[in-house]
XYZ file of N, CA, C and O in Angstrom:
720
model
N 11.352 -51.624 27.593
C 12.022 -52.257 28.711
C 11.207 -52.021 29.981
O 11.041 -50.864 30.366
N 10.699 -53.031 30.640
C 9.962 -53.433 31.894
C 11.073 -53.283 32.968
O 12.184 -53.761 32.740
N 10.763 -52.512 34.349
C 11.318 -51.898 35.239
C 11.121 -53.135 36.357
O 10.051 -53.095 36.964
N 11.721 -53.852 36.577
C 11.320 -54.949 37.925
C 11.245 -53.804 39.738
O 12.240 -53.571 40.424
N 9.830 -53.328 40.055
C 10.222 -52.822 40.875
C 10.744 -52.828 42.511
O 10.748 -51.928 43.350
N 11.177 -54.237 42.571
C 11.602 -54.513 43.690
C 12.873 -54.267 44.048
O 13.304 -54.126 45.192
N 13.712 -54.201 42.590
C 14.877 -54.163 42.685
C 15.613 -52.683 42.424
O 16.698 -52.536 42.987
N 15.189 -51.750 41.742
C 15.133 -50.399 41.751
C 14.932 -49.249 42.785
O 13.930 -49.037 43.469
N 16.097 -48.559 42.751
C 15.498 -47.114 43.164
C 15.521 -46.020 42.418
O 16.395 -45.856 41.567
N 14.336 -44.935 42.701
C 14.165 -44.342 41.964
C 14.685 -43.200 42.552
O 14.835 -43.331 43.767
N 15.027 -42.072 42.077
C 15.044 -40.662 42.498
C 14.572 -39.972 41.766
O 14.966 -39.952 40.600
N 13.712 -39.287 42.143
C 12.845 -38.331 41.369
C 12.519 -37.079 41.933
O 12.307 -36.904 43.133
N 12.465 -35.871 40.720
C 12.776 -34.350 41.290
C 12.103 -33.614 40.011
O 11.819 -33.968 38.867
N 11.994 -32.497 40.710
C 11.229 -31.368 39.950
C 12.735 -30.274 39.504
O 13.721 -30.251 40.242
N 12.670 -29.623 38.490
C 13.540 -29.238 38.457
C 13.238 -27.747 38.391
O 13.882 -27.100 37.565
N 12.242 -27.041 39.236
C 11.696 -26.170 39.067
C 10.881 -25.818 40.535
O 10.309 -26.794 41.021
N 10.779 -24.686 41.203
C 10.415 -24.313 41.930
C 9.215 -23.113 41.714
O 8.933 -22.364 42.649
N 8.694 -23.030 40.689
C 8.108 -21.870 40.436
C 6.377 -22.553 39.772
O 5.493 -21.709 39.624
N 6.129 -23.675 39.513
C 5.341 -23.904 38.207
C 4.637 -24.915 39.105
O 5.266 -25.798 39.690
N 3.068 -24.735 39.218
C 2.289 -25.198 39.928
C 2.163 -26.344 39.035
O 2.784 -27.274 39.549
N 1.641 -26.692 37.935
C 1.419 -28.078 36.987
C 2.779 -28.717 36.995
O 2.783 -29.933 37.191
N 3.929 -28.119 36.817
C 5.031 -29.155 37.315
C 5.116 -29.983 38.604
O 5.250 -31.207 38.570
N 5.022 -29.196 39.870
C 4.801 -30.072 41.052
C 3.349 -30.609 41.139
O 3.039 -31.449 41.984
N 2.452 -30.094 40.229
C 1.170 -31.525 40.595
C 1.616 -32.798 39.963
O 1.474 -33.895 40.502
N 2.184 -32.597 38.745
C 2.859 -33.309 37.454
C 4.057 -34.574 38.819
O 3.914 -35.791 38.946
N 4.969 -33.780 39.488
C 6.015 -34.601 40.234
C 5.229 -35.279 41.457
O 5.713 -35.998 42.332
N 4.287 -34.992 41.347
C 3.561 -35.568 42.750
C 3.051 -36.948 42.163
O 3.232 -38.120 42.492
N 2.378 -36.355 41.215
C 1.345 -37.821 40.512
C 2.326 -38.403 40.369
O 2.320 -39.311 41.200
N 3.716 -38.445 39.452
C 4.146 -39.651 39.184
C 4.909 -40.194 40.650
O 5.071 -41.409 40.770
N 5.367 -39.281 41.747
C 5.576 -40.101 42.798
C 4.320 -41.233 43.522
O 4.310 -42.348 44.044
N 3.539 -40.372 43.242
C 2.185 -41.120 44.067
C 1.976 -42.273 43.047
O 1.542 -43.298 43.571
N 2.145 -42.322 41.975
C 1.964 -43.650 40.810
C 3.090 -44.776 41.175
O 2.923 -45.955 41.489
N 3.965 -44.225 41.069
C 4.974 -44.749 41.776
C 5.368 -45.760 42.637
O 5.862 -46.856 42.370
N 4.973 -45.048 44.146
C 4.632 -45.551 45.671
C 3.372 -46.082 45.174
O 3.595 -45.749 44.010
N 2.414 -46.547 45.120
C 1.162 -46.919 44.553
C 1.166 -48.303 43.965
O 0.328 -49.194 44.102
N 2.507 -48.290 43.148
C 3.130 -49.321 42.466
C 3.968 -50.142 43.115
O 4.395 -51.072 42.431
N 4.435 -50.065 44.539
C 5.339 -50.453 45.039
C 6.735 -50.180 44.785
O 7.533 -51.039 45.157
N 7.258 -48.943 44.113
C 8.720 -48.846 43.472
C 9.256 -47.915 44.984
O 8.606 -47.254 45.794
N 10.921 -48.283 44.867
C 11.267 -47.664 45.750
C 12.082 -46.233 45.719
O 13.263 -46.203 45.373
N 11.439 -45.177 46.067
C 11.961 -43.580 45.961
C 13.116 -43.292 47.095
O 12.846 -43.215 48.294
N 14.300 -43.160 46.613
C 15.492 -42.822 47.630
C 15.668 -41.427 47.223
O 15.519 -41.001 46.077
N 16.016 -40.720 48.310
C 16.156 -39.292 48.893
C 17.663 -38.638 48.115
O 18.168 -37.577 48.482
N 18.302 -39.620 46.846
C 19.443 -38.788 46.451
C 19.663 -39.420 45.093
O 18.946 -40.341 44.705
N 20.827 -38.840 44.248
C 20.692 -39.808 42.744
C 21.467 -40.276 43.277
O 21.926 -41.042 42.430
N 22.088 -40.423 44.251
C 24.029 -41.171 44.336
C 23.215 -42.310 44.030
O 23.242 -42.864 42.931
N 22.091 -42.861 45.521
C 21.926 -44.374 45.603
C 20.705 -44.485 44.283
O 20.236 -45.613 44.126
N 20.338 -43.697 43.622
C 19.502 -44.676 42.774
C 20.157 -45.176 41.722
O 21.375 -45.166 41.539
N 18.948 -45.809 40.733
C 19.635 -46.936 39.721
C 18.929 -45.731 38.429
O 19.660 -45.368 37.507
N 17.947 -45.388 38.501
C 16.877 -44.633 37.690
C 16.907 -43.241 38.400
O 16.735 -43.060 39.605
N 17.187 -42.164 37.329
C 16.367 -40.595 37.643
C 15.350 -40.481 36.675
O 15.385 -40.964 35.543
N 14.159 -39.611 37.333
C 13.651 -39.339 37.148
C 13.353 -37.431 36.982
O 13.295 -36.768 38.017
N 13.242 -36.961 36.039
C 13.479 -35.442 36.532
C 12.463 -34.718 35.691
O 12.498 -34.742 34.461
N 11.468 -34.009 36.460
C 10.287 -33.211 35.848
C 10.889 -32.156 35.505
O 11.802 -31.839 36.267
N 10.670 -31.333 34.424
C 11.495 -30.341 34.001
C 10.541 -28.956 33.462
O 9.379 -28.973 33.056
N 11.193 -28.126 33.570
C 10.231 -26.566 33.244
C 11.148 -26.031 31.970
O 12.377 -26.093 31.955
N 10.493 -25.602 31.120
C 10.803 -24.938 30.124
C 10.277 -23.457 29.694
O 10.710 -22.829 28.728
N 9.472 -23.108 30.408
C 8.408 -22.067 30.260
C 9.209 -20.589 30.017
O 8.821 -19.672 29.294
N 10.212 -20.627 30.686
C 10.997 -19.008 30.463
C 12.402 -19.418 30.378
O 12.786 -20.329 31.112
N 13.170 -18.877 29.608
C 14.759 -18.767 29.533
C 15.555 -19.397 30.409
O 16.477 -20.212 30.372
N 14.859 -18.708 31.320
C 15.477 -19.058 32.820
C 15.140 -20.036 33.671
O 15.689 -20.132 34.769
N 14.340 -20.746 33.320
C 13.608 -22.447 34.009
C 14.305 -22.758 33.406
O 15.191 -23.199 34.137
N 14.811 -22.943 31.613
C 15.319 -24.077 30.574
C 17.049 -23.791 31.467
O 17.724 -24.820 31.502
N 17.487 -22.960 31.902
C 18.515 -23.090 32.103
C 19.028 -23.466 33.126
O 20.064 -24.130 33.097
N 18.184 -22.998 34.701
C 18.258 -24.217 35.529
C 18.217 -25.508 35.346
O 18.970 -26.268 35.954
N 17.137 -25.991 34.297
C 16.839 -27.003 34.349
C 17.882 -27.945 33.899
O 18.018 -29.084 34.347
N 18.775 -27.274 32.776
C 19.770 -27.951 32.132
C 21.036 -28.347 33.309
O 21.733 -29.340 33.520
N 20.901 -27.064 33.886
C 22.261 -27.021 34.868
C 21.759 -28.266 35.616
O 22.684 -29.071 35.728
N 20.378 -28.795 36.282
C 20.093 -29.381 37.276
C 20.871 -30.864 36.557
O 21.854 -31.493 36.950
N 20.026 -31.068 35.439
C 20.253 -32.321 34.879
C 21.889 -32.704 34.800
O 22.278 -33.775 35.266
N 22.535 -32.043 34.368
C 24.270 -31.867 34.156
C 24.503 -32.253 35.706
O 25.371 -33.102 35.909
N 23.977 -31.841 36.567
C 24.758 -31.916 38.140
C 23.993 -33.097 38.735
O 24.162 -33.316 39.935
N 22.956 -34.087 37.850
C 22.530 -35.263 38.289
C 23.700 -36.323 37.473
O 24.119 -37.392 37.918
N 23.913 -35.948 36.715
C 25.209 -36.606 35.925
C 24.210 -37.343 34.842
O 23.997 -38.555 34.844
N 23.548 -36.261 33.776
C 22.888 -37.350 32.385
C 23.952 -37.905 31.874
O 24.059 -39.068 31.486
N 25.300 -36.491 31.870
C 26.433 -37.078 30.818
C 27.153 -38.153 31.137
O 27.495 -39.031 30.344
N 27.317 -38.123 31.913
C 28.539 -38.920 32.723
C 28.639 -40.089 33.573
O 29.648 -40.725 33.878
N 26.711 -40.378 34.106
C 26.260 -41.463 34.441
C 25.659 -42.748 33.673
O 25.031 -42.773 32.615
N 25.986 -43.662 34.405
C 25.433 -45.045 33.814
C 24.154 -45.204 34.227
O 23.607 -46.275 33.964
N 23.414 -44.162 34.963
C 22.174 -44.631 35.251
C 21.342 -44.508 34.290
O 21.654 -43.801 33.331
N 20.138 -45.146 34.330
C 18.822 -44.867 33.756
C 18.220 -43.379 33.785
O 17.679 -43.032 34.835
N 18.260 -42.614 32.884
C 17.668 -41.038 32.805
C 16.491 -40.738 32.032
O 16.539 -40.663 30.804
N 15.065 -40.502 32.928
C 13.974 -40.067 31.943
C 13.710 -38.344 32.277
O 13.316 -37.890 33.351
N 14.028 -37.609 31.111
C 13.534 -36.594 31.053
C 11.922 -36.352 31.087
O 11.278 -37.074 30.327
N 11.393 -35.668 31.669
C 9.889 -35.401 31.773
C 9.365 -33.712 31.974
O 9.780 -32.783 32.667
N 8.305 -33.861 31.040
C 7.625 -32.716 31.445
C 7.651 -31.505 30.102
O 7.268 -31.842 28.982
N 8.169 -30.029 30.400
C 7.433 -29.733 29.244
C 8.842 -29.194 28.421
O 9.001 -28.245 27.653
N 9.762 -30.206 28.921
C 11.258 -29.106 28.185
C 11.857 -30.539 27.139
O 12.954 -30.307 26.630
N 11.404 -31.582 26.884
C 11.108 -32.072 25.687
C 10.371 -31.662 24.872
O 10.736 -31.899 23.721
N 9.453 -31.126 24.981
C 8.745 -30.922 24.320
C 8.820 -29.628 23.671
O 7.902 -29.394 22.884
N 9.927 -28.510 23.858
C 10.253 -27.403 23.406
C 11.532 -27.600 22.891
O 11.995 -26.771 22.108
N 12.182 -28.609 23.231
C 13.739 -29.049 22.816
C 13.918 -30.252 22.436
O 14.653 -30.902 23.180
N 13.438 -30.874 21.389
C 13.308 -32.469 21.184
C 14.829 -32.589 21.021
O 15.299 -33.598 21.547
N 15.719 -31.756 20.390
C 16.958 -32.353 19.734
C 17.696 -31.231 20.607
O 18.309 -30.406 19.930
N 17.747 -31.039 22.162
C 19.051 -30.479 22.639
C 20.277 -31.935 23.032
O 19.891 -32.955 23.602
N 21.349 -31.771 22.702
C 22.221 -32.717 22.879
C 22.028 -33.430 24.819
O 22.567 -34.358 25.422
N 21.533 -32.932 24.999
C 21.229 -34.063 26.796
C 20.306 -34.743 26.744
O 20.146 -35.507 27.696
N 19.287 -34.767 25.607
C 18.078 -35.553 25.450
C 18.534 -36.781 25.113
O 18.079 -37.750 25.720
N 19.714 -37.000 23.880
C 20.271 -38.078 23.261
C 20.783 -39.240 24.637
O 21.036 -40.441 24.546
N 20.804 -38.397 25.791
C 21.732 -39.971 27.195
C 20.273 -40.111 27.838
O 20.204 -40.723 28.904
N 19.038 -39.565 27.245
C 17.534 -39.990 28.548
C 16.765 -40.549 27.369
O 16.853 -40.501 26.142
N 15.715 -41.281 28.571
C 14.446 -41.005 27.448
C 13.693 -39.906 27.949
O 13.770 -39.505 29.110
N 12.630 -39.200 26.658
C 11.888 -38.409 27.337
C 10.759 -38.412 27.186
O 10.369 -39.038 26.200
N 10.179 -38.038 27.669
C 8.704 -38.066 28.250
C 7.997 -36.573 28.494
O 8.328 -35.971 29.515
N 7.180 -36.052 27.726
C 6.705 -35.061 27.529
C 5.565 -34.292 28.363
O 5.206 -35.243 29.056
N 4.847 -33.350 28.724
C 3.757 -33.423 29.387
C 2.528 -34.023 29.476
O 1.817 -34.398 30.408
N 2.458 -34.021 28.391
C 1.245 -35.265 27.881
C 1.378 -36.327 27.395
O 0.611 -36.882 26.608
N 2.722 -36.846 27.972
C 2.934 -38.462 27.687
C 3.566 -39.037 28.933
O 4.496 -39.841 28.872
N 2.921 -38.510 30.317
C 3.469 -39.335 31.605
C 2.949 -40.219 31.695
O 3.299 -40.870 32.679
N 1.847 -40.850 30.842
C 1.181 -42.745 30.570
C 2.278 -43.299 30.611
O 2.450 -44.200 31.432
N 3.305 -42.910 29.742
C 4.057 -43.899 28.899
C 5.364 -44.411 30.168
O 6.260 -45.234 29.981
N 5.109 -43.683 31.329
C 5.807 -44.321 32.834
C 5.170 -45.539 32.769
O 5.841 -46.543 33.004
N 4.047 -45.640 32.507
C 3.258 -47.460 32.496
C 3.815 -48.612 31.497
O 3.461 -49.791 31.492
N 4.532 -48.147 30.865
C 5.221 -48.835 30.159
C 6.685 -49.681 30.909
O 6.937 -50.884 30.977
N 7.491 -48.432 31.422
C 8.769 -48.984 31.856
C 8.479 -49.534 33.082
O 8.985 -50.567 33.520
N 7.173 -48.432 33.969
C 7.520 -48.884 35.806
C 5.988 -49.158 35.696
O 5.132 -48.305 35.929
N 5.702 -50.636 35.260
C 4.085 -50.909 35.238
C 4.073 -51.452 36.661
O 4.951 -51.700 37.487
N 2.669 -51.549 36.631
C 2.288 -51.168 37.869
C 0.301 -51.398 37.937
O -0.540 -50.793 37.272
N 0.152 -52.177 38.695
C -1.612 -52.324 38.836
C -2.365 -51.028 39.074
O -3.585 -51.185 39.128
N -2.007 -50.009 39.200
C -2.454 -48.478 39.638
C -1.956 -47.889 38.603
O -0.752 -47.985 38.367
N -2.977 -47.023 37.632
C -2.183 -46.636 36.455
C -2.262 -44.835 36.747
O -3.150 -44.214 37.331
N -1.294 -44.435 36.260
C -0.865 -43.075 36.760
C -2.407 -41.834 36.300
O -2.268 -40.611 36.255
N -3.243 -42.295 36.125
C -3.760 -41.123 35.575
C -5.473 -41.060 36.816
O -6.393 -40.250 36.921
N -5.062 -42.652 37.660
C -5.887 -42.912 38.693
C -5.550 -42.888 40.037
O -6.169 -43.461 40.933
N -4.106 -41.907 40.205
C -3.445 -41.284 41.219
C -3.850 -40.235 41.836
O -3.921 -39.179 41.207
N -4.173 -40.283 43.083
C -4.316 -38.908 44.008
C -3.714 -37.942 43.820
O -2.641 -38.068 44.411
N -3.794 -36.561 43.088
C -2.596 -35.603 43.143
C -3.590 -34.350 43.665
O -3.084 -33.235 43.539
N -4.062 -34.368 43.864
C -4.869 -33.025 44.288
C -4.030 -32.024 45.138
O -3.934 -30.798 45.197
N -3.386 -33.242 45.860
C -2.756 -32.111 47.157
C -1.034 -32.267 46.868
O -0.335 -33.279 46.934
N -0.689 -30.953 46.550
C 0.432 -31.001 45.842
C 1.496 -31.229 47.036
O 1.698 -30.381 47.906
N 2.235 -32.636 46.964
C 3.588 -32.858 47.778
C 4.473 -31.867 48.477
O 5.316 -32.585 49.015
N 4.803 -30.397 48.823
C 5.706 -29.630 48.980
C 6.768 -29.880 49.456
O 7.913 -29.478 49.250
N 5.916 -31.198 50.701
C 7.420 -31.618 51.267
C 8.502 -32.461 50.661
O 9.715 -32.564 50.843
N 7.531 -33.084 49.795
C 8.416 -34.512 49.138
C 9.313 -33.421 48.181
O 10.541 -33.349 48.165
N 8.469 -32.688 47.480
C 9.454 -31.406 46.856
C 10.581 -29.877 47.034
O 11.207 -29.071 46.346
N 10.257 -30.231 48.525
C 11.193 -29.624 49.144
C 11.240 -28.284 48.881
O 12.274 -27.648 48.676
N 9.715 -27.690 48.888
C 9.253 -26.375 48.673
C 8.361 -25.804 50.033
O 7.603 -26.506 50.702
N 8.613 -24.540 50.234
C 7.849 -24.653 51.298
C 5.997 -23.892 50.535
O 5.821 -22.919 49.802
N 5.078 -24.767 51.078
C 3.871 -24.875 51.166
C 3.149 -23.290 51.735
O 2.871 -23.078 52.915
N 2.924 -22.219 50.521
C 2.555 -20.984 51.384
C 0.877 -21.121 51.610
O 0.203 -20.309 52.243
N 0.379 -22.312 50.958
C -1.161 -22.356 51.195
C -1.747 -23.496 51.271
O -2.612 -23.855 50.472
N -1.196 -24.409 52.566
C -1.281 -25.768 52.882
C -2.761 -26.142 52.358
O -2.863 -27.199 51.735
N -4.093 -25.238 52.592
C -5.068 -25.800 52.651
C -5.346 -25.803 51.175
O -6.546 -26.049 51.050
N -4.614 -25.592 49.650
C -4.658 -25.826 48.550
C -4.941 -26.853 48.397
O -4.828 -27.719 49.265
N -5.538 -27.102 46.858
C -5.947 -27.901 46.070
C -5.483 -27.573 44.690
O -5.601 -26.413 44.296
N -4.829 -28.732 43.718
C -4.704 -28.368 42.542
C -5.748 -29.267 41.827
O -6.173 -30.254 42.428
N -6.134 -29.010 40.716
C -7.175 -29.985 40.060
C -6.660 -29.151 38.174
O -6.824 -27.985 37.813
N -6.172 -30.087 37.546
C -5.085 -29.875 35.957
C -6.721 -30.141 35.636
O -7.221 -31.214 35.974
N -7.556 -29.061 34.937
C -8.291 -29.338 33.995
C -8.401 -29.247 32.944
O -9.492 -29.507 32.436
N -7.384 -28.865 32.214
C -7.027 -28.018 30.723
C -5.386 -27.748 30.771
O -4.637 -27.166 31.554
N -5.274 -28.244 29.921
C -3.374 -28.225 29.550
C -3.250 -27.775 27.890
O -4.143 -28.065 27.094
N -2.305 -27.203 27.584
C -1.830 -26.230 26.450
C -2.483 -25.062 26.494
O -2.821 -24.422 27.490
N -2.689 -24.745 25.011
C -2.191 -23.352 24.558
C -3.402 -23.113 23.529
O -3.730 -24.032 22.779
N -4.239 -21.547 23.488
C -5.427 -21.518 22.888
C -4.514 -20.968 21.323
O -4.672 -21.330 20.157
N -3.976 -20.409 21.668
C -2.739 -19.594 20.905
C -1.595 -20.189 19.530
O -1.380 -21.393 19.676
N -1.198 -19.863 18.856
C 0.136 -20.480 18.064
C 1.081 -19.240 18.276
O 1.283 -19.052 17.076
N 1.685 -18.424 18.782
C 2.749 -18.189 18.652
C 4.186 -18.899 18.605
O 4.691 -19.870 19.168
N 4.564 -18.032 17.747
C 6.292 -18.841 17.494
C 7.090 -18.463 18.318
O 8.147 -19.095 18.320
N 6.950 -17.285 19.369
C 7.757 -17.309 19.981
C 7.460 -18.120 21.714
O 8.439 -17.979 22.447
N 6.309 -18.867 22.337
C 5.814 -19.451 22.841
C 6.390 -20.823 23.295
O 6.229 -21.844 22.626
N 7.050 -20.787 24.436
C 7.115 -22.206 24.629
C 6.415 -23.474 24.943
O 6.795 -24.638 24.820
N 4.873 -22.776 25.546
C 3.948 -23.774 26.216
C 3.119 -24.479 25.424
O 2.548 -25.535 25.699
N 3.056 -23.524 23.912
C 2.283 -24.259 22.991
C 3.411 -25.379 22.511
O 3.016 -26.517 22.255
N 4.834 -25.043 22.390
C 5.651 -26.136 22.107
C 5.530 -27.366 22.742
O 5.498 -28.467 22.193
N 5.440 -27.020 24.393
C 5.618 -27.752 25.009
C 4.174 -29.041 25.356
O 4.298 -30.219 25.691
N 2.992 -28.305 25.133
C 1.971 -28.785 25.860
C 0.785 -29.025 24.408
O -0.134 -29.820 24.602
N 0.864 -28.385 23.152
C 0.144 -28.570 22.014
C -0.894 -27.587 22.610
O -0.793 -26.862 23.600
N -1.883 -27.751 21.772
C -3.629 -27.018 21.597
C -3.949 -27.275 22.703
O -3.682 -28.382 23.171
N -4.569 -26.384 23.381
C -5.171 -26.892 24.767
C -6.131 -27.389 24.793
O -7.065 -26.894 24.161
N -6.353 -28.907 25.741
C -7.181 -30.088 25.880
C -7.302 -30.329 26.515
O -6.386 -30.854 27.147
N -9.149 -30.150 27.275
C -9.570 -30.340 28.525
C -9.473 -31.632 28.966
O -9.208 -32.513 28.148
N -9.651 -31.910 30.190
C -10.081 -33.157 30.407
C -11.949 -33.734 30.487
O -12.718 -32.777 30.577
N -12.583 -35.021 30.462
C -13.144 -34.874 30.482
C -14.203 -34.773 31.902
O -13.986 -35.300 32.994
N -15.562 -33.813 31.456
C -16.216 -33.834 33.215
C -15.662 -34.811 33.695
O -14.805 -34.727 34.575
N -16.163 -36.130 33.073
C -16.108 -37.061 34.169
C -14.473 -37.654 34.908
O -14.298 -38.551 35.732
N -13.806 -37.058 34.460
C -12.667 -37.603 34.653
C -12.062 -36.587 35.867
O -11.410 -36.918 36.857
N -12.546 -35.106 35.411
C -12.338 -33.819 36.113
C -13.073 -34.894 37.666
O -12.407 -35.262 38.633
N -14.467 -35.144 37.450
C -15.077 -35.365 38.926
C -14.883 -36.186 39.838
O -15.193 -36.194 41.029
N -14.033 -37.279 38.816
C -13.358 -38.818 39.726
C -12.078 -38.151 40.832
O -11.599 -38.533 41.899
N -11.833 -36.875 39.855
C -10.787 -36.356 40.929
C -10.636 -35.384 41.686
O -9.670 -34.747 42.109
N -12.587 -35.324 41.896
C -12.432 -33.829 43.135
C -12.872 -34.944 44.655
O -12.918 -34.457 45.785
């Protein structure tokens, strides 16, 4: 299903305050987004679509994160709900996944599918991580993030990041250099 973006709003949120690849992760797809012409409103009341980047990494992210989603209304709303980020990917079958779609860490392409768009998300500015749009405060404005390697060298079973993120897979130089 193709997203007409003139007529949409989106709201979109991190559901996590702690996890540097999550807010580069919520930035890019805002900046893909705006890029695309879609329109980002400041609350879920007025949107039509949530959007919600999610952390899974410790006990205690998965459980904010759940609480966050519950108080956007997955259950109980008629809106459009895409789960994103790395708590699909550690929880394919928790019962709140069944009212979204989800979207994993290494499948935020597949936003090009619903909210296409002439700017494809992986040729988005994210270097400089949003704080404000995320409503974090910024302790090292003059930062730079640059995602060159995502997952896990590791298999542990008790591990969520290898759940979440697979074998870790660089990107390539050249792709690393288009985005310094």
């Amino acid at each position: 299903m193709q997203i007409n973006n003139n007529k949409q709003k989106i709201y979109l949120c991190s559901t996590t305050n702690l996890c540097e690849i999550n807010h580069h992760h919520t930035t890019e797809v805002k900046n893909y987004l705006i890029q695309n012409g879609y329109q980002l409103v400041n609350n879920s009341e007025e949107a039509t679509h949530i959007l919600a980047m999610t952390c899974g990494a410790l006990q205690s992210s998965e459980d904010r994160t759940i609480k966050k989603l519950e108080e956007l209304g997955v259950y109980t709303s008629s809106k459009s709900f895409y789960i994103m980020g790395c708590l699909p990917g550690i929880h394919r079958n928790l019962p709140i996944f069944k009212k979204a779609t989800c979207i994993g860490a290494r499948e935020l392409n597949q936003l090009e599918d619903v909210f296409p768009g002439r700017v494809k998300i992986n040729q988005t500015e994210t270097n400089l991580i949003d704080y404000k749009f995320l409503q974090l405060r910024d302790k090292s404005p003059n930062r730079f993030t640059l995602v060159v390697v995502q997952g896990c060298l590791g298999s542990c079973t008790y591990c969520a990041i290898h759940k979440a993120k697979g074998v870790a897979k660089s990107q390539s130089i050249e792709s690393i250099l288009r985005r310094v």
